[in-house]
XYZ file of N, CA, C and O in Angstrom:
528
model
N -3.440 -0.432 -0.349
C -4.600 -0.384 -0.933
C -4.478 -0.610 -2.588
O -3.309 -0.174 -3.253
N -4.740 -1.933 -3.609
C -4.554 -1.917 -4.833
C -5.154 -0.690 -5.665
O -6.298 -0.389 -5.453
N -5.029 -0.595 -6.618
C -5.086 0.440 -7.513
C -5.841 -0.716 -8.927
O -5.637 -1.051 -9.431
N -7.024 -0.289 -8.895
C -7.963 -0.749 -9.996
C -8.406 0.269 -11.097
O -8.549 1.359 -10.882
N -8.412 -0.135 -12.121
C -9.104 0.871 -13.465
C -10.300 1.330 -12.989
O -10.573 2.585 -13.473
N -10.989 0.973 -12.139
C -12.550 1.586 -11.880
C -12.145 2.183 -10.761
O -13.321 3.060 -10.779
N -11.261 2.323 -10.124
C -10.987 2.902 -9.168
C -10.492 4.400 -9.396
O -10.521 5.507 -8.462
N -9.808 4.823 -10.535
C -9.111 5.682 -11.139
C -9.873 7.418 -10.995
O -9.681 8.075 -10.216
N -11.121 7.277 -11.353
C -12.131 8.663 -11.315
C -12.027 8.538 -10.050
O -11.827 10.134 -9.788
N -12.506 7.993 -8.959
C -12.506 8.441 -7.378
C -11.205 8.857 -6.987
O -11.245 9.599 -6.150
N -10.425 8.270 -7.329
C -8.612 8.566 -6.852
C -8.261 9.967 -7.415
O -8.050 10.803 -6.487
N -8.827 9.905 -8.586
C -8.485 11.304 -9.209
C -9.154 12.679 -8.500
O -8.802 13.210 -8.090
N -10.430 12.580 -8.340
C -11.417 13.196 -7.363
C -10.797 13.693 -6.280
O -11.039 14.747 -5.577
N -10.359 12.245 -5.580
C -9.711 12.336 -4.086
C -8.421 13.368 -3.979
O -8.338 14.451 -3.168
N -7.678 12.973 -4.980
C -6.410 14.056 -5.203
C -6.890 15.447 -5.419
O -6.270 16.316 -4.680
N -7.739 15.440 -6.176
C -8.036 17.228 -6.687
C -8.564 18.018 -5.259
O -8.303 18.826 -5.109
N -9.568 17.051 -4.711
C -9.952 17.428 -3.598
C -9.249 18.131 -2.634
O -9.096 19.084 -1.769
N -7.944 17.197 -2.087
C -7.244 17.212 -1.167
C -6.389 18.441 -1.554
O -5.685 19.330 -0.370
N -5.651 18.352 -2.735
C -4.701 19.364 -3.104
C -4.983 20.282 -3.673
O -4.575 21.710 -3.112
N -5.837 20.378 -4.444
C -6.725 21.555 -4.983
C -7.627 22.476 -4.166
O -7.558 23.723 -3.809
N -8.573 21.888 -3.997
C -9.727 22.546 -2.965
C -8.951 22.541 -2.107
O -9.678 23.483 -1.157
N -8.423 21.631 -1.353
C -7.770 21.962 0.217
C -6.561 23.396 0.078
O -6.081 23.779 1.044
N -6.260 23.873 -1.131
C -5.780 24.921 -1.139
C -3.857 24.882 -0.825
O -3.033 25.555 -0.814
N -3.549 23.528 -1.111
C -2.179 22.972 -1.304
C -1.344 23.295 -2.526
O -0.534 22.942 -2.516
N -2.304 23.018 -3.472
C -1.868 23.215 -4.846
C -2.730 24.160 -5.930
O -3.980 24.017 -5.871
N -2.332 24.975 -6.538
C -3.163 25.582 -7.592
C -2.626 25.127 -8.846
O -1.243 25.115 -9.300
N -3.877 25.193 -9.651
C -3.612 24.571 -11.075
C -4.535 25.834 -11.462
O -5.401 26.429 -11.322
N -3.974 26.251 -12.889
C -4.959 26.752 -13.789
C -5.859 26.068 -14.779
O -6.724 26.917 -14.878
N -5.662 25.135 -14.666
C -7.093 24.242 -15.266
C -7.433 22.893 -14.602
O -6.427 22.251 -14.661
N -8.304 23.256 -13.827
C -8.693 21.732 -13.086
C -9.083 20.545 -14.069
O -8.552 19.695 -13.703
N -9.693 20.619 -15.164
C -9.710 19.704 -16.097
C -8.330 19.049 -16.741
O -8.060 17.922 -16.456
N -7.625 19.797 -17.017
C -6.160 19.101 -17.124
C -5.389 18.551 -16.370
O -5.257 17.658 -16.555
N -5.556 19.043 -15.213
C -5.135 18.306 -13.680
C -5.663 17.117 -13.938
O -4.819 16.400 -13.364
N -6.776 17.124 -13.638
C -7.570 15.704 -13.644
C -7.009 14.613 -14.647
O -6.888 13.631 -14.487
N -7.072 15.368 -16.047
C -6.803 14.651 -17.029
C -5.070 13.791 -16.829
O -4.956 13.041 -17.416
N -4.363 14.854 -16.522
C -2.843 14.466 -16.173
C -2.664 13.579 -15.361
O -1.961 12.397 -15.233
N -3.462 13.618 -13.962
C -3.585 12.617 -12.945
C -3.950 11.215 -13.429
O -3.357 10.072 -13.152
N -5.191 11.125 -14.120
C -5.522 9.985 -14.305
C -4.757 9.532 -15.688
O -4.687 8.266 -15.784
N -4.159 10.115 -16.390
C -3.298 9.642 -17.297
C -1.840 8.831 -16.783
O -1.459 7.839 -17.184
N -1.335 9.576 -15.649
C -0.284 8.954 -14.916
C -0.770 7.398 -14.152
O -0.033 6.396 -14.217
N -1.719 7.732 -13.411
C -2.575 6.428 -12.733
C -2.545 5.322 -13.852
O -2.275 3.996 -13.472
N -3.250 5.477 -15.089
C -3.194 4.544 -16.095
C -1.740 4.141 -16.516
O -1.848 2.975 -16.998
N -0.955 4.920 -16.985
C 0.183 4.534 -17.090
C 1.021 3.717 -16.065
O 1.751 2.685 -16.461
N 0.884 3.905 -14.910
C 1.353 2.949 -13.883
C 0.686 1.687 -13.826
O 1.268 0.637 -13.345
N -0.498 1.576 -13.901
C -1.539 0.197 -14.019
C -0.835 -0.658 -15.051
O -0.506 -1.702 -14.937
N -0.506 0.160 -16.252
C 0.029 -0.512 -17.561
C 1.321 -0.818 -17.227
O 1.536 -2.351 -17.327
N 2.072 -0.369 -16.916
C 3.629 -0.988 -16.462
C 3.836 -1.767 -15.388
O 4.374 -2.903 -15.419
N 2.562 -1.713 -14.479
C 2.687 -2.534 -13.087
C 2.147 -4.319 -13.706
O 2.773 -4.992 -13.223
N 1.334 -4.027 -14.949
C 0.587 -5.488 -15.525
C 1.732 -6.038 -16.146
O 2.015 -7.062 -16.273
N 2.626 -5.117 -16.860
C 3.668 -5.478 -17.756
C 4.641 -6.319 -17.094
O 5.209 -7.103 -16.759
N 5.233 -5.634 -15.739
C 5.921 -6.310 -14.901
C 5.937 -7.285 -14.124
O 6.491 -8.477 -14.017
N 4.170 -7.486 -13.637
C 3.632 -8.661 -13.201
C 3.750 -9.891 -14.610
O 4.449 -10.993 -13.900
N 3.377 -9.635 -15.593
C 3.661 -10.847 -16.199
C 4.640 -11.333 -16.656
O 5.231 -12.471 -16.857
N 5.885 -10.227 -16.782
C 7.074 -10.290 -17.134
C 7.735 -11.396 -15.758
O 8.559 -12.315 -15.730
N 7.419 -11.065 -14.339
C 7.831 -11.716 -13.520
C 7.146 -13.230 -13.384
O 7.849 -13.922 -13.192
N 5.783 -13.176 -13.655
C 5.547 -14.630 -13.657
C 6.014 -15.635 -14.844
O 6.353 -16.672 -14.688
N 6.355 -14.690 -16.420
C 6.906 -15.684 -17.336
C 8.507 -15.985 -16.769
O 8.849 -17.321 -17.055
N 8.943 -15.190 -15.787
C 10.624 -15.698 -15.632
C 10.556 -16.910 -14.536
O 10.837 -17.609 -14.559
N 9.370 -16.729 -13.669
C 9.261 -17.829 -12.574
C 8.702 -19.244 -13.241
O 9.134 -20.182 -12.909
N 7.856 -19.130 -14.070
C 7.458 -20.095 -14.958
C 8.445 -20.757 -15.592
O 8.532 -22.144 -15.498
N 9.173 -20.210 -16.173
C 10.249 -20.433 -17.095
C 11.489 -21.385 -16.027
O 11.987 -22.423 -16.720
N 11.506 -20.972 -14.857
C 12.337 -21.880 -13.887
C 11.536 -22.622 -13.037
O 12.099 -23.251 -12.225
N 10.089 -23.296 -13.563
C 9.438 -23.782 -12.752
C 9.063 -23.813 -11.301
O 8.382 -24.345 -10.523
N 8.853 -22.343 -11.660
C 8.290 -21.756 -10.026
C 7.055 -21.311 -10.043
O 6.439 -20.913 -11.312
N 6.360 -20.704 -9.136
C 5.326 -20.225 -9.407
C 4.986 -19.130 -8.072
O 5.564 -19.120 -7.281
N 3.987 -17.944 -8.255
C 3.808 -17.194 -7.279
C 3.464 -17.628 -6.015
O 2.684 -18.616 -6.068
N 3.873 -17.017 -4.823
C 3.270 -17.503 -3.416
C 1.653 -17.494 -3.689
O 1.233 -16.331 -4.089
N 0.939 -18.075 -2.612
C -0.870 -17.942 -2.673
C -0.739 -16.579 -1.527
O 0.247 -16.121 -1.335
N -1.795 -16.363 -1.844
C -2.011 -14.635 -1.181
C -2.117 -14.786 0.198
O -2.166 -16.253 0.633
N -1.599 -13.985 1.363
C -1.675 -14.335 2.438
C -2.390 -13.908 3.458
O -3.450 -12.918 2.864
N -2.769 -14.777 4.288
C -4.004 -14.790 5.249
C -3.791 -13.234 5.883
O -2.618 -12.835 6.065
N -4.792 -13.127 6.897
C -4.649 -11.863 7.753
C -3.654 -12.288 8.772
O -3.023 -10.919 9.214
N -3.411 -13.312 9.317
C -2.363 -13.219 10.197
C -1.164 -13.234 9.752
O 0.142 -12.446 10.308
N -0.565 -13.508 8.471
C 0.535 -13.220 7.655
C 0.851 -11.996 7.453
O 1.840 -11.250 7.646
N -0.634 -11.557 7.071
C 0.021 -9.753 6.608
C 0.305 -9.160 7.605
O 1.110 -8.009 7.591
N -0.467 -9.127 8.821
C 0.014 -7.897 10.043
C 1.307 -8.624 10.472
O 1.916 -7.672 11.096
N 1.302 -9.840 10.274
C 3.120 -10.146 10.752
C 4.240 -9.612 10.041
O 4.811 -8.891 10.382
N 3.919 -9.652 8.596
C 4.743 -8.842 7.673
C 4.975 -7.580 7.823
O 6.035 -6.868 8.014
N 3.696 -6.786 7.842
C 3.543 -5.311 8.069
C 4.114 -4.844 9.213
O 5.173 -4.252 9.198
N 4.198 -5.686 10.225
C 4.868 -5.246 11.640
C 6.393 -5.351 11.556
O 7.082 -4.649 11.821
N 6.674 -6.686 11.247
C 8.206 -6.971 10.901
C 8.880 -5.959 10.079
O 10.218 -5.512 10.501
N 8.018 -6.024 8.874
C 8.480 -4.714 7.738
C 8.964 -3.364 8.269
O 9.938 -2.674 8.288
N 7.833 -2.969 9.379
C 7.841 -1.524 9.294
C 8.878 -0.825 11.033
O 9.113 0.157 11.055
N 8.453 -2.042 12.036
C 8.714 -1.848 13.039
C 10.104 -2.775 13.379
O 11.069 -2.672 14.588
N 10.354 -3.562 12.905
C 11.185 -4.873 13.199
C 10.989 -5.510 14.217
O 11.758 -6.441 14.904
N 9.551 -5.953 14.777
C 8.994 -6.458 15.803
C 7.496 -7.535 15.193
O 7.132 -6.578 14.793
N 7.767 -8.582 15.887
C 6.326 -9.086 15.615
C 5.167 -8.830 16.289
O 5.042 -7.737 17.291
N 4.005 -8.643 15.348
C 2.860 -8.179 16.512
C 2.691 -8.989 17.848
O 2.803 -10.249 17.913
N 1.999 -8.419 18.739
C 1.365 -8.974 19.760
C 0.361 -9.707 19.664
O -0.302 -9.617 18.531
N 0.046 -10.819 20.216
C -1.495 -11.791 20.253
C -2.454 -10.706 20.122
O -3.352 -10.799 19.420
N -2.626 -9.348 20.993
C -3.875 -8.671 20.995
C -3.849 -8.029 19.864
O -5.121 -7.549 19.533
N -2.708 -7.750 18.830
C -2.819 -6.865 18.212
C -3.173 -7.728 16.696
O -3.921 -7.444 15.953
N -2.650 -8.895 16.754
C -3.016 -10.038 15.850
C -4.990 -10.157 15.985
O -5.355 -10.150 14.665
N -4.998 -10.690 17.294
C -6.789 -10.655 17.301
C -7.149 -9.793 16.851
O -8.400 -9.990 16.333
N -6.846 -8.399 17.371
C -7.704 -7.167 17.176
C -7.807 -6.620 15.468
O -8.735 -6.804 14.737
N -6.384 -7.096 14.534
C -6.221 -6.788 13.087
C -7.141 -8.239 12.110
O -8.007 -7.831 11.537
N -7.301 -8.966 12.840
C -8.460 -10.289 12.425
C -9.585 -10.246 12.370
O -10.497 -10.363 11.507
N -9.675 -9.423 13.424
C -11.128 -9.068 13.666
C -11.606 -8.092 12.963
O -12.786 -7.935 12.028
N -11.069 -7.164 12.599
C -11.057 -5.700 11.627
C -10.793 -6.265 10.183
O -12.027 -5.681 9.288
N -10.005 -6.940 9.682
C -9.970 -7.730 8.805
C -11.279 -8.173 8.398
O -11.717 -8.371 6.734
N -11.762 -9.108 9.157
C -12.931 -9.653 8.556
C -14.174 -8.561 7.988
O -14.566 -9.233 7.218
N -14.242 -7.618 8.805
C -15.260 -6.721 8.522
C -14.883 -6.018 7.111
O -15.954 -5.525 6.172
N -13.424 -5.254 7.362
C -12.902 -4.422 5.934
C -11.562 -4.504 5.810
O -10.855 -4.368 6.528
N -11.365 -5.366 4.869
C -9.672 -5.663 4.693
C -8.666 -4.568 4.331
O -7.659 -4.413 4.959
N -9.385 -3.672 3.749
C -8.720 -2.367 3.067
C -8.500 -1.402 4.320
O -7.440 -0.791 4.597
N -9.316 -1.561 4.966
C -9.690 -0.355 6.168
C -8.654 -1.071 7.671
O -7.945 -0.181 8.125
N -8.655 -2.335 7.222
C -7.733 -3.176 8.502
C -6.170 -2.429 8.024
O -5.586 -2.305 9.309
N -5.744 -2.843 6.898
C -4.676 -2.900 6.556
C -4.254 -1.326 6.558
O -2.971 -0.644 7.505
N -4.953 -0.119 6.112
C -4.867 1.126 6.536
C -4.615 1.827 7.933
O -3.922 1.888 8.150
N -5.497 0.823 8.859
C -5.336 1.224 10.063
C -4.015 0.634 10.728
O -3.477 1.491 11.453
N -3.883 -0.395 10.418
C -2.504 -0.902 11.136
C -1.237 -0.507 10.333
O -0.370 0.059 11.200
N -1.484 -0.246 9.319
C -0.069 0.801 8.878
C 0.116 2.015 9.694
O 1.200 2.559 9.580
N -0.888 2.609 9.415
C -0.709 4.029 10.372
C -0.179 4.032 11.592
O 0.128 4.728 12.142
N -0.775 2.875 12.283
C -0.214 2.807 13.757
C 0.897 2.609 13.732
O 1.705 3.088 14.876
N 1.360 1.613 13.039
C 2.865 1.544 12.995
C 3.660 2.183 12.719
O 5.096 2.296 12.721
N 3.248 3.366 11.201
C 4.151 4.212 11.039
C 3.967 5.450 12.046
O 5.081 6.040 12.140
N 3.059 5.371 12.692
C 2.804 6.320 14.123
C 3.751 6.154 15.112
O 3.965 6.881 16.136
N 4.182 4.665 15.726
C 4.706 4.188 16.830
C 6.073 4.608 16.845
O 7.483 4.592 15.403
N 6.768 4.948 17.570
C 8.352 5.312 17.930
C 8.978 4.099 17.591
O 9.924 4.676 17.278
N 8.525 2.884 17.539
C 9.446 1.933 17.186
C 9.862 2.008 15.721
O 11.115 1.585 15.020
N 8.917 2.655 14.774
C 9.269 2.980 13.271
C 10.388 3.515 13.025
O 11.338 3.469 12.366
N 10.385 4.944 14.073
C 11.632 5.637 13.912
C 12.950 5.320 14.191
O 14.016 5.158 13.907
N 12.600 4.119 15.358
C 13.772 3.768 15.907
C 14.342 2.271 15.094
O 15.681 2.272 14.883
N 13.428 1.935 14.216
C 13.930 0.634 13.501
C 14.922 1.271 11.865
O 15.572 0.948 11.575
N 14.166 2.680 11.565
C 14.707 3.116 10.392
C 15.722 3.973 10.745
O 16.717 4.134 9.888
N 15.947 4.115 11.980
C 16.979 5.118 12.311
C 18.389 4.110 12.507
O 19.389 5.030 11.932
N 18.525 3.112 12.711
C 19.364 2.340 12.809
C 20.457 2.158 11.592
O 21.832 2.387 11.810
N 19.597 1.898 11.008
C 21.067 1.975 9.625
C 21.658 3.125 9.115
O 22.688 3.228 8.803
N 20.738 4.252 9.632
C 21.105 5.745 8.889
C 22.598 6.112 10.359
O 23.291 6.765 9.759
N 22.334 5.683 11.551
C 23.151 5.833 12.469
C 24.316 4.782 12.662
O 24.955 5.090 13.401
N 24.386 3.810 11.886
C 25.281 2.651 12.028
C 25.438 2.122 13.176
O 26.395 1.917 13.654
N 23.964 2.049 13.907
C 23.930 1.429 15.115
C 24.103 -0.068 15.170
O 23.167 -0.693 14.179
């Protein structure tokens, strides 16, 4: 999910509810906690914008441009190959495309959660650690 400045208050509220109201974190001052989280997120956005602009400048100086945005088929293929090392099945692609048309963010989150909970994910990332 992309982070937009307009979504920062919602994200701060979600973090506060999940961690503080959920009992996982104790804070002495909820307002200060919210302000700290908000400032961290804003700094992240600023640094990310600066990095992106610098990358664009470097590419432009070399006569290159950013790749066009990926379509839904490319996204599920990239996600699957990155996380489990295998391409998605035709059924998974079709299901993802259907969900992506309705709600792109939810479709990506659902696909990522499914792949991260797959045994293939553990197998894929255990290989480098086990020198297999």
